[in-house]
Short mmCIF file of C-alpha atoms in Angstrom, two decimals:
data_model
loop_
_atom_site.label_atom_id
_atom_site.label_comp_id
_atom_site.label_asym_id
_atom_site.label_seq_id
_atom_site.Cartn_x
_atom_site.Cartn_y
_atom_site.Cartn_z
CA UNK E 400 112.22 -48.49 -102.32
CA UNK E 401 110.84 -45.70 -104.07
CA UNK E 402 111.29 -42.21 -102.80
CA UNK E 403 107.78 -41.85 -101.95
CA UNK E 404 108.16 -45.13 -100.04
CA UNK E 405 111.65 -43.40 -98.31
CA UNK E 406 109.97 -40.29 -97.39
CA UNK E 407 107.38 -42.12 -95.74
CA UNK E 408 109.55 -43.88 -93.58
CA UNK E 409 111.87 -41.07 -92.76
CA UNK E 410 108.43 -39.06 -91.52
CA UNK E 411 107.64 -42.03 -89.58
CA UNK E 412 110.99 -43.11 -87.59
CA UNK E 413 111.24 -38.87 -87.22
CA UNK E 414 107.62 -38.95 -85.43
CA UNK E 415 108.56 -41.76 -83.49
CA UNK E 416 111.72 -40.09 -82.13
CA UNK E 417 109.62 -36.90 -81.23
CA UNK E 418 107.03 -39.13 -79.17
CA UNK E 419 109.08 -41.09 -77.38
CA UNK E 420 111.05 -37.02 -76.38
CA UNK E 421 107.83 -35.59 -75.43
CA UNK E 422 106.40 -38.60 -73.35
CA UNK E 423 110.01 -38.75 -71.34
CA UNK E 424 109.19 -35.20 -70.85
CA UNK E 425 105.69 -35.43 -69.63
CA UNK E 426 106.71 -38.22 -67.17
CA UNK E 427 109.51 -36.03 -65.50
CA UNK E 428 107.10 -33.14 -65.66
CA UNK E 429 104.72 -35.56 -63.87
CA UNK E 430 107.28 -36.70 -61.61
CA UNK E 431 107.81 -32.66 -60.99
CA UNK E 432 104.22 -31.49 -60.24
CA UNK E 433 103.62 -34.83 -57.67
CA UNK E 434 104.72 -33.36 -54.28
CA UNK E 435 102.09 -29.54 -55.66
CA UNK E 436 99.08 -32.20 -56.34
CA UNK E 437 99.83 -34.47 -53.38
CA UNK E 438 99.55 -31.24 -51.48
CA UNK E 439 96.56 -29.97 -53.15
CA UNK E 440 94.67 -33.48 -52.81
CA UNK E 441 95.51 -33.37 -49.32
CA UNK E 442 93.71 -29.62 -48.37
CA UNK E 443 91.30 -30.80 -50.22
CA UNK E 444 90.47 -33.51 -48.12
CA UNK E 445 91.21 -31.50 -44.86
CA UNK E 446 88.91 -29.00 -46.05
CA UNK E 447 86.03 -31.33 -46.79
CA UNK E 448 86.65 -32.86 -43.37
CA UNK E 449 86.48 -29.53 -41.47
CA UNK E 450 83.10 -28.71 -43.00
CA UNK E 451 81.56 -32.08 -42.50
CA UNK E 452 82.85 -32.08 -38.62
CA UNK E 453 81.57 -28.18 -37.79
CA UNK E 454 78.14 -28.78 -40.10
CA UNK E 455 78.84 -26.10 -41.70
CA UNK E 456 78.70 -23.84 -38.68
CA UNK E 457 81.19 -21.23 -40.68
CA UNK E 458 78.68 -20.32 -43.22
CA UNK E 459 75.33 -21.28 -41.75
CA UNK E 460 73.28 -21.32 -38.49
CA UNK E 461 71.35 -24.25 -37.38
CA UNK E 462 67.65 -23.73 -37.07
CA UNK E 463 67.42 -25.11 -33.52
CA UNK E 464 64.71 -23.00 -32.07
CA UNK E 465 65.49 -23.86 -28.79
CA UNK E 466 69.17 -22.76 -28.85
CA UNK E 467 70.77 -19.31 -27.54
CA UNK E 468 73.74 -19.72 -27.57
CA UNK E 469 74.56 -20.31 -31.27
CA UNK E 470 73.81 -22.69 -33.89
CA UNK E 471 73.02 -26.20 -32.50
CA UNK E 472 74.15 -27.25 -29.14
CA UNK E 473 77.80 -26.07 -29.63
CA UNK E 474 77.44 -22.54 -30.49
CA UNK E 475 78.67 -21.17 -34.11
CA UNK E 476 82.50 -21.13 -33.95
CA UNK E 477 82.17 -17.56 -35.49
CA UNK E 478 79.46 -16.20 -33.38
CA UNK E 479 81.94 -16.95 -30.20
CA UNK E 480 85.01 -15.47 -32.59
CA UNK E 481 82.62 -12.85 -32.87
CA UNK E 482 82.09 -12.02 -29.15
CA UNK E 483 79.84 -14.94 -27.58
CA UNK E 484 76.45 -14.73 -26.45
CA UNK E 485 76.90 -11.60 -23.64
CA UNK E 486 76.08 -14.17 -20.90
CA UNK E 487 79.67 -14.14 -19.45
CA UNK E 488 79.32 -12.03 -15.58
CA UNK E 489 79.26 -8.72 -16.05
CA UNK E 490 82.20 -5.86 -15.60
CA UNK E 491 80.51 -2.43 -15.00
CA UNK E 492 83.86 -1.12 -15.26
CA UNK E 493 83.16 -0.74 -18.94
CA UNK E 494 80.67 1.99 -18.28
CA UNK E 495 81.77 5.74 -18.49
CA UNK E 496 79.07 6.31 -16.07
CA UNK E 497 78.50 4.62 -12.52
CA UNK E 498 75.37 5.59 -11.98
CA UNK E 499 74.38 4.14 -15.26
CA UNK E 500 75.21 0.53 -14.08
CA UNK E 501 72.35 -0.11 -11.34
CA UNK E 502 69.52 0.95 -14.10
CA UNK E 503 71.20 -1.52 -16.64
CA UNK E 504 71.74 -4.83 -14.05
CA UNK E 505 68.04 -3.78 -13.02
CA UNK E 506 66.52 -2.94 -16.76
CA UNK E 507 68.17 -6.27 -18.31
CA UNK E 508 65.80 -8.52 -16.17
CA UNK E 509 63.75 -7.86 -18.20
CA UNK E 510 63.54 -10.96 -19.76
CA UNK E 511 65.65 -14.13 -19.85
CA UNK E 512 67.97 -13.14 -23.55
CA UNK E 513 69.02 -9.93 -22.52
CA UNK E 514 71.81 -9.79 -20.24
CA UNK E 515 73.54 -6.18 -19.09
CA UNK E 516 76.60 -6.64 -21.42
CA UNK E 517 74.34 -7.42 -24.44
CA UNK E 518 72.11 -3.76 -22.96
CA UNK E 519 75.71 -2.34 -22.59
CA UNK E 520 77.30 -3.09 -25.85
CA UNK E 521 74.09 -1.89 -27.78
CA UNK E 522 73.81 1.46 -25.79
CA UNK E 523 77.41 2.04 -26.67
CA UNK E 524 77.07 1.06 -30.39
CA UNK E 525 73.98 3.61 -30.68
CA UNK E 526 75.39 6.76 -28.22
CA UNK E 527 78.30 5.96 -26.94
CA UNK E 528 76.69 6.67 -23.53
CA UNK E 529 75.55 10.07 -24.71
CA UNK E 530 72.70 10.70 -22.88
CA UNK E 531 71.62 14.25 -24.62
CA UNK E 532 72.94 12.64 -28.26
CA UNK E 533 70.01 13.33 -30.93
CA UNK E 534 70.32 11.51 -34.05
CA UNK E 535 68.12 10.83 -37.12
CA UNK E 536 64.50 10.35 -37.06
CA UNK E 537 64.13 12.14 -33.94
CA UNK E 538 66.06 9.61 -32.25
CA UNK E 539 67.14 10.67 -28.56
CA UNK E 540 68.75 9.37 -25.62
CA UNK E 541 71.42 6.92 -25.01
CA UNK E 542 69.95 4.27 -26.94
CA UNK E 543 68.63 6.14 -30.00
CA UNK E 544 65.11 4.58 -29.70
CA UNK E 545 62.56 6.12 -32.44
CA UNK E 546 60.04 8.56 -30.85
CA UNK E 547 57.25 6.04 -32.01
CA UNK E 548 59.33 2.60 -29.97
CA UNK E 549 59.76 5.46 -27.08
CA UNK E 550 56.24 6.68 -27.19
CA UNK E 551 55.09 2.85 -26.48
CA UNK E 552 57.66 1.36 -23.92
CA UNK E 553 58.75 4.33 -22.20
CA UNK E 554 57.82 5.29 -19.00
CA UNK E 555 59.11 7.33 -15.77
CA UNK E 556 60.90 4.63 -14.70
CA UNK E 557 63.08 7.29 -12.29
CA UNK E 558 59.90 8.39 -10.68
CA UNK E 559 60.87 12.31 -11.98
CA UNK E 560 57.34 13.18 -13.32
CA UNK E 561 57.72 12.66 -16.66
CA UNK E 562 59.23 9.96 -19.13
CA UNK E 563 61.53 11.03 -21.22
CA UNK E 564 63.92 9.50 -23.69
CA UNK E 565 66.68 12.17 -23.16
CA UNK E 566 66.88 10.97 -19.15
CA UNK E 567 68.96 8.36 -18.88
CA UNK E 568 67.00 5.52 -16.47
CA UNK E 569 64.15 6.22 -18.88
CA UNK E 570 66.15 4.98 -22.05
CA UNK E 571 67.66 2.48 -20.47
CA UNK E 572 64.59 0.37 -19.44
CA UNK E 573 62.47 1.44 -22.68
CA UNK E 574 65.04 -0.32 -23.94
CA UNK E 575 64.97 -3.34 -22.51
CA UNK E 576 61.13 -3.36 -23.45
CA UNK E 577 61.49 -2.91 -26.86
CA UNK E 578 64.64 -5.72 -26.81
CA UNK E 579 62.23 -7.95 -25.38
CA UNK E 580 59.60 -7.88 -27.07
CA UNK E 581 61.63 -8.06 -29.99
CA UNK E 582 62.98 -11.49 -28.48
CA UNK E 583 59.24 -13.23 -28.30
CA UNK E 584 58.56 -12.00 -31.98
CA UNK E 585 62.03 -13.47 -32.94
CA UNK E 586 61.08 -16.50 -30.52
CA UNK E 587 58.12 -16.86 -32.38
CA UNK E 588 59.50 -16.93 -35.90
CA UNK E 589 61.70 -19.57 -34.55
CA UNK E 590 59.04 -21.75 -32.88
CA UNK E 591 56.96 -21.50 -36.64
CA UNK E 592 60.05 -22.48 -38.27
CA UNK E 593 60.26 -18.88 -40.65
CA UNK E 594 63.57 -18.20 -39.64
CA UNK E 595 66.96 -19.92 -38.82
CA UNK E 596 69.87 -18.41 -36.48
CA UNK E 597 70.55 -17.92 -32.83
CA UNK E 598 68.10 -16.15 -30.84
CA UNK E 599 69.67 -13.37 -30.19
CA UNK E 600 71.45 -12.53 -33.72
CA UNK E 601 67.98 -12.53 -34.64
CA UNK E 602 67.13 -10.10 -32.11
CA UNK E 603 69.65 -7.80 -33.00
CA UNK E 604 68.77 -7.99 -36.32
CA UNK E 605 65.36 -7.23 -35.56
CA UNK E 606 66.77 -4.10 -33.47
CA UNK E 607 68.24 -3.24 -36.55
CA UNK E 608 65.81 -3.78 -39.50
CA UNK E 609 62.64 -4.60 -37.76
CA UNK E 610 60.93 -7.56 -37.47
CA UNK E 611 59.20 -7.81 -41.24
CA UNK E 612 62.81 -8.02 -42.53
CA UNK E 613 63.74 -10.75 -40.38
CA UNK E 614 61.12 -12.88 -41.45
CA UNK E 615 61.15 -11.74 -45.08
CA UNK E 616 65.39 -12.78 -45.23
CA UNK E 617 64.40 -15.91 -43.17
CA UNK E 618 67.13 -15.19 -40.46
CA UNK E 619 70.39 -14.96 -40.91
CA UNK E 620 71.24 -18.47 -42.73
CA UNK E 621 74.76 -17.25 -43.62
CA UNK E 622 77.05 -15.37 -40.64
CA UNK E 623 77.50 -11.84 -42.45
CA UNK E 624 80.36 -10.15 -39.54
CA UNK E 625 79.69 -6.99 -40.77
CA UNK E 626 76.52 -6.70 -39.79
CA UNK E 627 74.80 -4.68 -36.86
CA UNK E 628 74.16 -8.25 -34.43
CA UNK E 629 77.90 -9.17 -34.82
CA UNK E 630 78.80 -5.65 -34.45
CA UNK E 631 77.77 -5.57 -31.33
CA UNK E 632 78.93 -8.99 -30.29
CA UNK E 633 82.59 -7.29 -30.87
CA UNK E 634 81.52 -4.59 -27.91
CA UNK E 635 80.75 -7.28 -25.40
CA UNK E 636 84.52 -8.07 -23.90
CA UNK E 637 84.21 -4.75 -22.68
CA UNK E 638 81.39 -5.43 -20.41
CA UNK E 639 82.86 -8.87 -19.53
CA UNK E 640 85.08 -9.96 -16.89
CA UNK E 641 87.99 -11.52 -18.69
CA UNK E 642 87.40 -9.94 -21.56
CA UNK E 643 87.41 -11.92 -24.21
CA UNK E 644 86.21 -14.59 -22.43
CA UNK E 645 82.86 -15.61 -24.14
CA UNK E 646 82.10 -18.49 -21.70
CA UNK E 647 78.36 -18.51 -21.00
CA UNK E 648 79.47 -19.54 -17.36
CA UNK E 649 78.68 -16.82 -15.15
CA UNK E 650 81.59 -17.31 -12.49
CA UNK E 651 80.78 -16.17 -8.67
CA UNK E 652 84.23 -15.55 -6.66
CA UNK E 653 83.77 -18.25 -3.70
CA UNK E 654 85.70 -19.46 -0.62
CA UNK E 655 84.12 -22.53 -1.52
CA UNK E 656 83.66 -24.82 -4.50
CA UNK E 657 80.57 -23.83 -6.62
CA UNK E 658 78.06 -27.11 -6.30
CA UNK E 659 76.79 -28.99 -9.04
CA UNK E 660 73.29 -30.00 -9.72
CA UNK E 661 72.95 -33.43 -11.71
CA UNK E 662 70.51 -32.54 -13.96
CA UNK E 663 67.19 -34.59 -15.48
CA UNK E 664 69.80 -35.60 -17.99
CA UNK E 665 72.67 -36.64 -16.17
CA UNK E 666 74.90 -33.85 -16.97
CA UNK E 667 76.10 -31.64 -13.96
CA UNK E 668 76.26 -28.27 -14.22
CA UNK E 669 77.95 -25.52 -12.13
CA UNK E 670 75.84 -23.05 -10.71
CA UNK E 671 76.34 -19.73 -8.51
CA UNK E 672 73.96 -19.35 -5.88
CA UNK E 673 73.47 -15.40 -4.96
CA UNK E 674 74.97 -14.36 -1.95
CA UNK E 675 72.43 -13.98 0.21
CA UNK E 676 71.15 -16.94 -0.94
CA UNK E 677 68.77 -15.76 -3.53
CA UNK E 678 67.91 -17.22 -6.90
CA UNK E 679 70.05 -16.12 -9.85
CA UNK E 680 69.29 -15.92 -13.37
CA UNK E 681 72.26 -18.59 -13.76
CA UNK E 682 71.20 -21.09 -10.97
CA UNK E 683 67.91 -20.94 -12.71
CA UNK E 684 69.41 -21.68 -16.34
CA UNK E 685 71.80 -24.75 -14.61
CA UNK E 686 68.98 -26.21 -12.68
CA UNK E 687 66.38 -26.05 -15.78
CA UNK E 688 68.53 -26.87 -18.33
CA UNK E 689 66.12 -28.27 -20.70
CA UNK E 690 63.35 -25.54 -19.66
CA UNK E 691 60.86 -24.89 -22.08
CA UNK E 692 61.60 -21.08 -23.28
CA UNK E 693 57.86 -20.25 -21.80
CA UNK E 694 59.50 -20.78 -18.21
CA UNK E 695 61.07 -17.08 -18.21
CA UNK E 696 63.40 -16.58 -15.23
CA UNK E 697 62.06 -12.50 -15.02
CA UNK E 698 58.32 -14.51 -15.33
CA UNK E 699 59.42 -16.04 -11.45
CA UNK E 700 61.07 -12.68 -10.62
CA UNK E 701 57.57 -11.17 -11.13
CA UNK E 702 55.66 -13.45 -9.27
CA UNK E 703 58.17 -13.35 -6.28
CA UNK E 704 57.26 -9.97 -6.50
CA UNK E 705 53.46 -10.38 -6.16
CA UNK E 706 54.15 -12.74 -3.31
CA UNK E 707 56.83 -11.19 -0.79
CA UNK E 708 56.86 -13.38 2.21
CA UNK E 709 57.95 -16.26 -0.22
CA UNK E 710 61.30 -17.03 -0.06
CA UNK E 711 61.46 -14.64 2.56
CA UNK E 712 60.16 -15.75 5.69
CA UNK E 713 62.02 -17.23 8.52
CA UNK E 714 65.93 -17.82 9.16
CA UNK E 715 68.65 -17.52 5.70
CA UNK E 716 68.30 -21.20 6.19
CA UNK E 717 64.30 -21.41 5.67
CA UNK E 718 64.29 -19.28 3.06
CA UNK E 719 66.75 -21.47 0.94
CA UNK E 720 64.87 -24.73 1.71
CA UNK E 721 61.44 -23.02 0.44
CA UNK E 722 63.16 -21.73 -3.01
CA UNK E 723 64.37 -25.41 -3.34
CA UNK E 724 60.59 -27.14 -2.17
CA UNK E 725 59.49 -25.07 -4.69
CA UNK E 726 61.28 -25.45 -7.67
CA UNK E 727 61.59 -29.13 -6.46
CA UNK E 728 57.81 -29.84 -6.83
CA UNK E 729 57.76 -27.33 -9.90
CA UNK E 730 60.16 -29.66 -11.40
CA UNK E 731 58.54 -32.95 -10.65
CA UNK E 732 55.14 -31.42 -12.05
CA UNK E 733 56.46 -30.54 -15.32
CA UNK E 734 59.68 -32.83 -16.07
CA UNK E 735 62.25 -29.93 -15.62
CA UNK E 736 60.30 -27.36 -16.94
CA UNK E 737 59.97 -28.81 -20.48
CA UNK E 738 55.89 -28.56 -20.59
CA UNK E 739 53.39 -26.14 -20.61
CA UNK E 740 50.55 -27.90 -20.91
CA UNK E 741 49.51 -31.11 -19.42
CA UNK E 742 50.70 -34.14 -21.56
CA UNK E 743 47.89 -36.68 -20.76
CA UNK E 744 45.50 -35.33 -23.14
CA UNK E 745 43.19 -37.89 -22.67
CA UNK E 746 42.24 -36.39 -19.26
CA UNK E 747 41.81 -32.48 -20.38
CA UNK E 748 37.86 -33.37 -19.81
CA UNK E 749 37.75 -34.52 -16.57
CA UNK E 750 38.78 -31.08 -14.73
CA UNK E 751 35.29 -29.66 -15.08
CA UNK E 752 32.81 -29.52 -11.71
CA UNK E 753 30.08 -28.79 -13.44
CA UNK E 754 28.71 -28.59 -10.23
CA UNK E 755 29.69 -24.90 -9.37
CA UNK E 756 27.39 -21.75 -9.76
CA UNK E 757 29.69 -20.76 -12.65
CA UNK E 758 30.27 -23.72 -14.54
CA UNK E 759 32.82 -23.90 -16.94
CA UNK E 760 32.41 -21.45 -19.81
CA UNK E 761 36.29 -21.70 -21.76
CA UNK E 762 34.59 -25.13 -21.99
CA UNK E 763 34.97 -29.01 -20.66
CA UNK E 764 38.40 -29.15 -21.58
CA UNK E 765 39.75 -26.03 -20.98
CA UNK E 766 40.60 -26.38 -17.62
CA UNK E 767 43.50 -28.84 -17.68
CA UNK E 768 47.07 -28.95 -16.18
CA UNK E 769 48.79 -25.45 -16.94
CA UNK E 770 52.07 -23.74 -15.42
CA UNK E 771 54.53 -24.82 -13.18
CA UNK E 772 52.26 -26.48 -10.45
CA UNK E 773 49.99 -27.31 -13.61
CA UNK E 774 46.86 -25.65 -12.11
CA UNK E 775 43.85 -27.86 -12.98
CA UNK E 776 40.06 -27.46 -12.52
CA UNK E 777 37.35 -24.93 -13.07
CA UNK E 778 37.20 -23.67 -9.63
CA UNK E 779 41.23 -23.34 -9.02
CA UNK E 780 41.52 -21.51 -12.15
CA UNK E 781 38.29 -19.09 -10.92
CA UNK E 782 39.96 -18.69 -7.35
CA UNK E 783 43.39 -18.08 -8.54
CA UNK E 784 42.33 -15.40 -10.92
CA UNK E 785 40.15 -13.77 -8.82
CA UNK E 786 43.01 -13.50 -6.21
CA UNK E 787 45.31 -12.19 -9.09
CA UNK E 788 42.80 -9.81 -11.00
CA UNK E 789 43.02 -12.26 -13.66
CA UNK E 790 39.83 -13.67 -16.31
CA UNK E 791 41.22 -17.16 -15.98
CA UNK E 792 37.95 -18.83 -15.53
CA UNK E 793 37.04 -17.08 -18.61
CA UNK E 794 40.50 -17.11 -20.07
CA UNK E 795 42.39 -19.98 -18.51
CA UNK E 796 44.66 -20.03 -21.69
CA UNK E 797 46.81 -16.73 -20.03
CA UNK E 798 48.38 -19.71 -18.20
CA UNK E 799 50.26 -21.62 -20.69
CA UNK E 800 50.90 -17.83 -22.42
CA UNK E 801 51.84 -15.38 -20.02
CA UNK E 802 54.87 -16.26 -18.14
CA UNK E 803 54.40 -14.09 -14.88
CA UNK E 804 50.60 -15.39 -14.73
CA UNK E 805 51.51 -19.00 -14.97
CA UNK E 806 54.30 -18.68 -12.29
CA UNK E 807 51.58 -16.18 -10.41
CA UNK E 808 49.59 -19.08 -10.49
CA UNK E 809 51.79 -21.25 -8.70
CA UNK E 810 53.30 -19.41 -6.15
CA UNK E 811 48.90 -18.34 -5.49
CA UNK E 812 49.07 -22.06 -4.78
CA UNK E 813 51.68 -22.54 -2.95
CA UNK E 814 51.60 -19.44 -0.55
CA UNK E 815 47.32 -19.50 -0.08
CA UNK E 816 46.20 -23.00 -0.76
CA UNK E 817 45.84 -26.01 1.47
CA UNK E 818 45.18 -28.40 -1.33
CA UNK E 819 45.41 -32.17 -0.06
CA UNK E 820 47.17 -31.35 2.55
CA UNK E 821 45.99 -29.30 5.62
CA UNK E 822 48.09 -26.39 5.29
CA UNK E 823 49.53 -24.39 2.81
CA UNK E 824 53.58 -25.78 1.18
CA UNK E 825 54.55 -22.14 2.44
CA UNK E 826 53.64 -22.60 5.89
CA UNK E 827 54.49 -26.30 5.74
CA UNK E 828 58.25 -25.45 5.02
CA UNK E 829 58.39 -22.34 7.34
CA UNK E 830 56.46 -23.94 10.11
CA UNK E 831 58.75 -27.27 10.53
CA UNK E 832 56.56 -29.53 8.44
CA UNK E 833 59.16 -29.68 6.15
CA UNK E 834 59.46 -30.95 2.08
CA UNK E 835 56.83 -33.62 2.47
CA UNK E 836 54.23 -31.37 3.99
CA UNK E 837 54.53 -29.66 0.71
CA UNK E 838 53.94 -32.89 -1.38
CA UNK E 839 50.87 -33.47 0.89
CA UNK E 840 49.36 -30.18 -0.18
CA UNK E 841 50.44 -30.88 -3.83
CA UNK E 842 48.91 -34.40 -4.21
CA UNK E 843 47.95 -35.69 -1.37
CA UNK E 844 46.50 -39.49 -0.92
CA UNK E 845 47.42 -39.93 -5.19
CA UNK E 846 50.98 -40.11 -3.66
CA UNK E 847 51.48 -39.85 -0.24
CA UNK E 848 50.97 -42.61 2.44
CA UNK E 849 52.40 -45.08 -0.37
CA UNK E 850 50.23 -44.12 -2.66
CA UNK E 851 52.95 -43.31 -5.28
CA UNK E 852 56.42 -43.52 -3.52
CA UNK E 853 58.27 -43.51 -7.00
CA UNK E 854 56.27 -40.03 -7.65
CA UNK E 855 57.44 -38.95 -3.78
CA UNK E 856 61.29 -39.98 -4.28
CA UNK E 857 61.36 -37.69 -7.54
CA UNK E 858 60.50 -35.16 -6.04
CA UNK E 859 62.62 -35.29 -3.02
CA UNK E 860 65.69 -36.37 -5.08
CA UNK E 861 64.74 -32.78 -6.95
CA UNK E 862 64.36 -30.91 -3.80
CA UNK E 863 67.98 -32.43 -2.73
CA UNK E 864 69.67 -30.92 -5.77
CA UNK E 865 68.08 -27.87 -5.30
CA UNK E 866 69.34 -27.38 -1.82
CA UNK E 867 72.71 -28.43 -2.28
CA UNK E 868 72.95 -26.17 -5.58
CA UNK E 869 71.41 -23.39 -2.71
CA UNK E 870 74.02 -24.36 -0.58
CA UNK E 871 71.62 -25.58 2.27
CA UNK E 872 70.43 -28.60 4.14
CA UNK E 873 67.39 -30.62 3.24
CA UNK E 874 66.34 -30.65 6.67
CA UNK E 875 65.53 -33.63 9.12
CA UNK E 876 65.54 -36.51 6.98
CA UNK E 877 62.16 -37.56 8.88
CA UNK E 878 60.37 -34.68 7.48
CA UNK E 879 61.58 -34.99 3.42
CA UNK E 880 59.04 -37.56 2.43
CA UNK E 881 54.73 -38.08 3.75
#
């Protein structure tokens, strides 16, 4: 062997040794590292698995316009770390000033999003109750509203003479006005699809940065905690009883167990009845609870108003059962709520007498099923508004867009009209004629006297829910169907 040939074959058995070093090396190092990358693999998979269960409800909102209470049906598990959705009951122990909490239970009826720990927790973030506090802009008051937001929903709400930001009762329910209205723009942009997030994050952001910005960032598609809406959320356990309890349950101390009302959809709910008997915001939400967001619960508050023997006429007893008849028929007429308009399209043109002096000017059509009794034809529409001081012969479309007109509407029906019947559902209930007098004004011969006793039993198995959820009686069973 030459020594070429030698070398050669020393370089080669010397190689061989160091590969077969290294690879021994690599598998112990392998051996080594297993139990770090098992673990690694594994949180891997965990975290994948977290973010496919919670669709992606840490980083994002769902764009479910019909949601208020967070992303989707469950909420955004932030948004509750965050402080909930200020519908828990609230604690006006939280607010420096007693006489500040009867203006901020009354101002936050405003309209169904605000609540008074959401109107609390803001009025705190902006003035920490400082009524004579004068900030930037030519902000004043206790909730800092510009002069220009002041100058357009302020008013003497405390009857003093004048309105004026820097009086208390004043700011509170300019407020409210401004928060609302804010709430059907943000409504809006979630209806048109221009936006995604909760309701009221989007409010608060429009509080905030105005309404144009909202749009123009398209919501709030990624949960940023430092910002002004979540800000705010942190205030609410203050305002809440419990604290940090974010349940959107609003919890009434009883002697008795709260009832449940089975639902269109088969899911009972608990509700509170007021104590006296009256409707609450969260009875409302529990016996509606796939309402269209039209359907306002301060919209009924408002008509109650224009109509003060309803619900009040008559024994505690009477005045539950016609607050149930009501919403019972109300229910049956527009399947819980969920429409505005009538859904048979096909018979929009038949709702026209032509016949009358006044004819129908919106048009053949125009006169259809609307609002919670779904008022139809040209001469209901022309009595009810005259009665109300309403164009709705002219306008009929302020029915199925102004909340407290369309629920006007219905209770003008219900407290004046005779219909098919011979006397009015009000004096039907409170005169002893009981739930299926008020189906006989409603619809008469179309469904009573066997005309449609599927339609009937709906409606009584609604007005049965409703009274138990009032804690009342139906009545004599004789007198629940016609």
């Amino acid at each position: 062997m030459s020594k070429l040939a030698a070398a050669r074959a020393g370089q080669q058995t010397a190689t061989g040794r160091l590969g077969a070093t290294q690879l021994t090396w690599l598998l112990l190092s392998m051996v080594g590292m297993f139990p770090l990358a098992a673990m690694a693999a594994l949180a891997l998979i965990v975290l994948v698995i977290i973010i496919l269960l919670s669709g992606s409800q840490m980083t994002s909102y769902s764009p479910d316009p019909e949601s208020t209470l967070g992303p989707g049906a469950g909420g955004s598990v932030l948004t509750e770390l965050a402080g909930g959705d200020g519908r828990g009951r609230f604690d006006p122990s939280g607010v420096p000033d007693a006489d500040l909490v009867a203006p901020i239970e009354a101002a936050a009826g405003e309209c169904d999003l605000l609540t008074p720990v959401i109107l609390a927790a803001q009025i705190e973030y902006a003035s920490d109750f400082d009524a004579d506090k004068e900030g930037q802009e030519g902000r004043k008051g206790l909730s800092q509203l510009t002069p220009e937001v002041f100058a357009q929903y302020g008013e003497d709400d405390d009857d003093s003479g004048e309105a004026s930001a820097l009086d208390p009762e004043d700011s509170i329910h300019a407020h409210a006005r401004w928060f609302c209205h804010l709430a059907e723009e943000t409504q809006r942009m979630l209806d048109d699809r221009k936006v995604v997030g909760d309701h009221l994050t989007l409010t608060l952001m429009a509080w905030d940065q105005g309404t144009a910005a909202v749009e123009a960032q398209g919501g709030m598609p990624v949960i940023l905690l430092d910002s002004y809406p979540f800000r705010v959320r942190g205030l609410f356990a203050g305002y809440t009883v419990g604290g940090t309890d974010t349940s959107t349950a609003s919890p009434t101390p009883s002697a008795s167990p709260t009832p449940s009302v089975p639902s269109r959809g088969g899911v009972n709910k608990r509700v509170a009845p007021g104590n006296d008997g009256t409707l609450t915001g969260s009875t409302f939400d529990a016996m509606f609870p796939g309402r269209n967001a039209f359907y306002t619960y301060a919209g009924l508050t408002d008509a109650m108003a224009t109509f003060p023997a309803f619900a009040t006429t008559g024994d505690e007893r009477t005045r539950k059962r016609e607050l149930a008849a009501f919403l019972a028929n109300v229910d049956h007429e527009t399947e819980g709520l969920a429409h505005v308009d009538e859904i048979d399209r096909a018979a929009w043109g038949t709702y026209c007498d032509g016949g009358r002096p006044y004819g129908c000017p919106a048009g053949r059509t125009a006169y259809h099923g609307r609002g919670p009794l779904q008022l139809s034809w040209n001469y209901n529409y022309q009595a009810a508004g005259d009665a109300l001081g309403v164009d709705l012969l002219g306008n009929p479309d302020l029915v199925a867009t102004d909340p407290a007109v369309a629920w006007r509407t219905a209770l003008w029906f219900w407290m004046t009209q005779s219909g098919a019947g011979t006397t009015t559902p009000h004096a039907a209930i409170t005169g002893g004629a009981g739930f299926g007098g008020t189906v006989r004004s409603i619809n008469g011969a179309l469904e009573c006297g066997g005309g449609n006793p599927g339609q009937v039993r709906d409606r009584v198995d609604a007005y049965r829910r409703f009274t138990e959820a009032l804690g009342v009686d139906p009545g004599d069973e004789g007198t629940l169907s016609c």
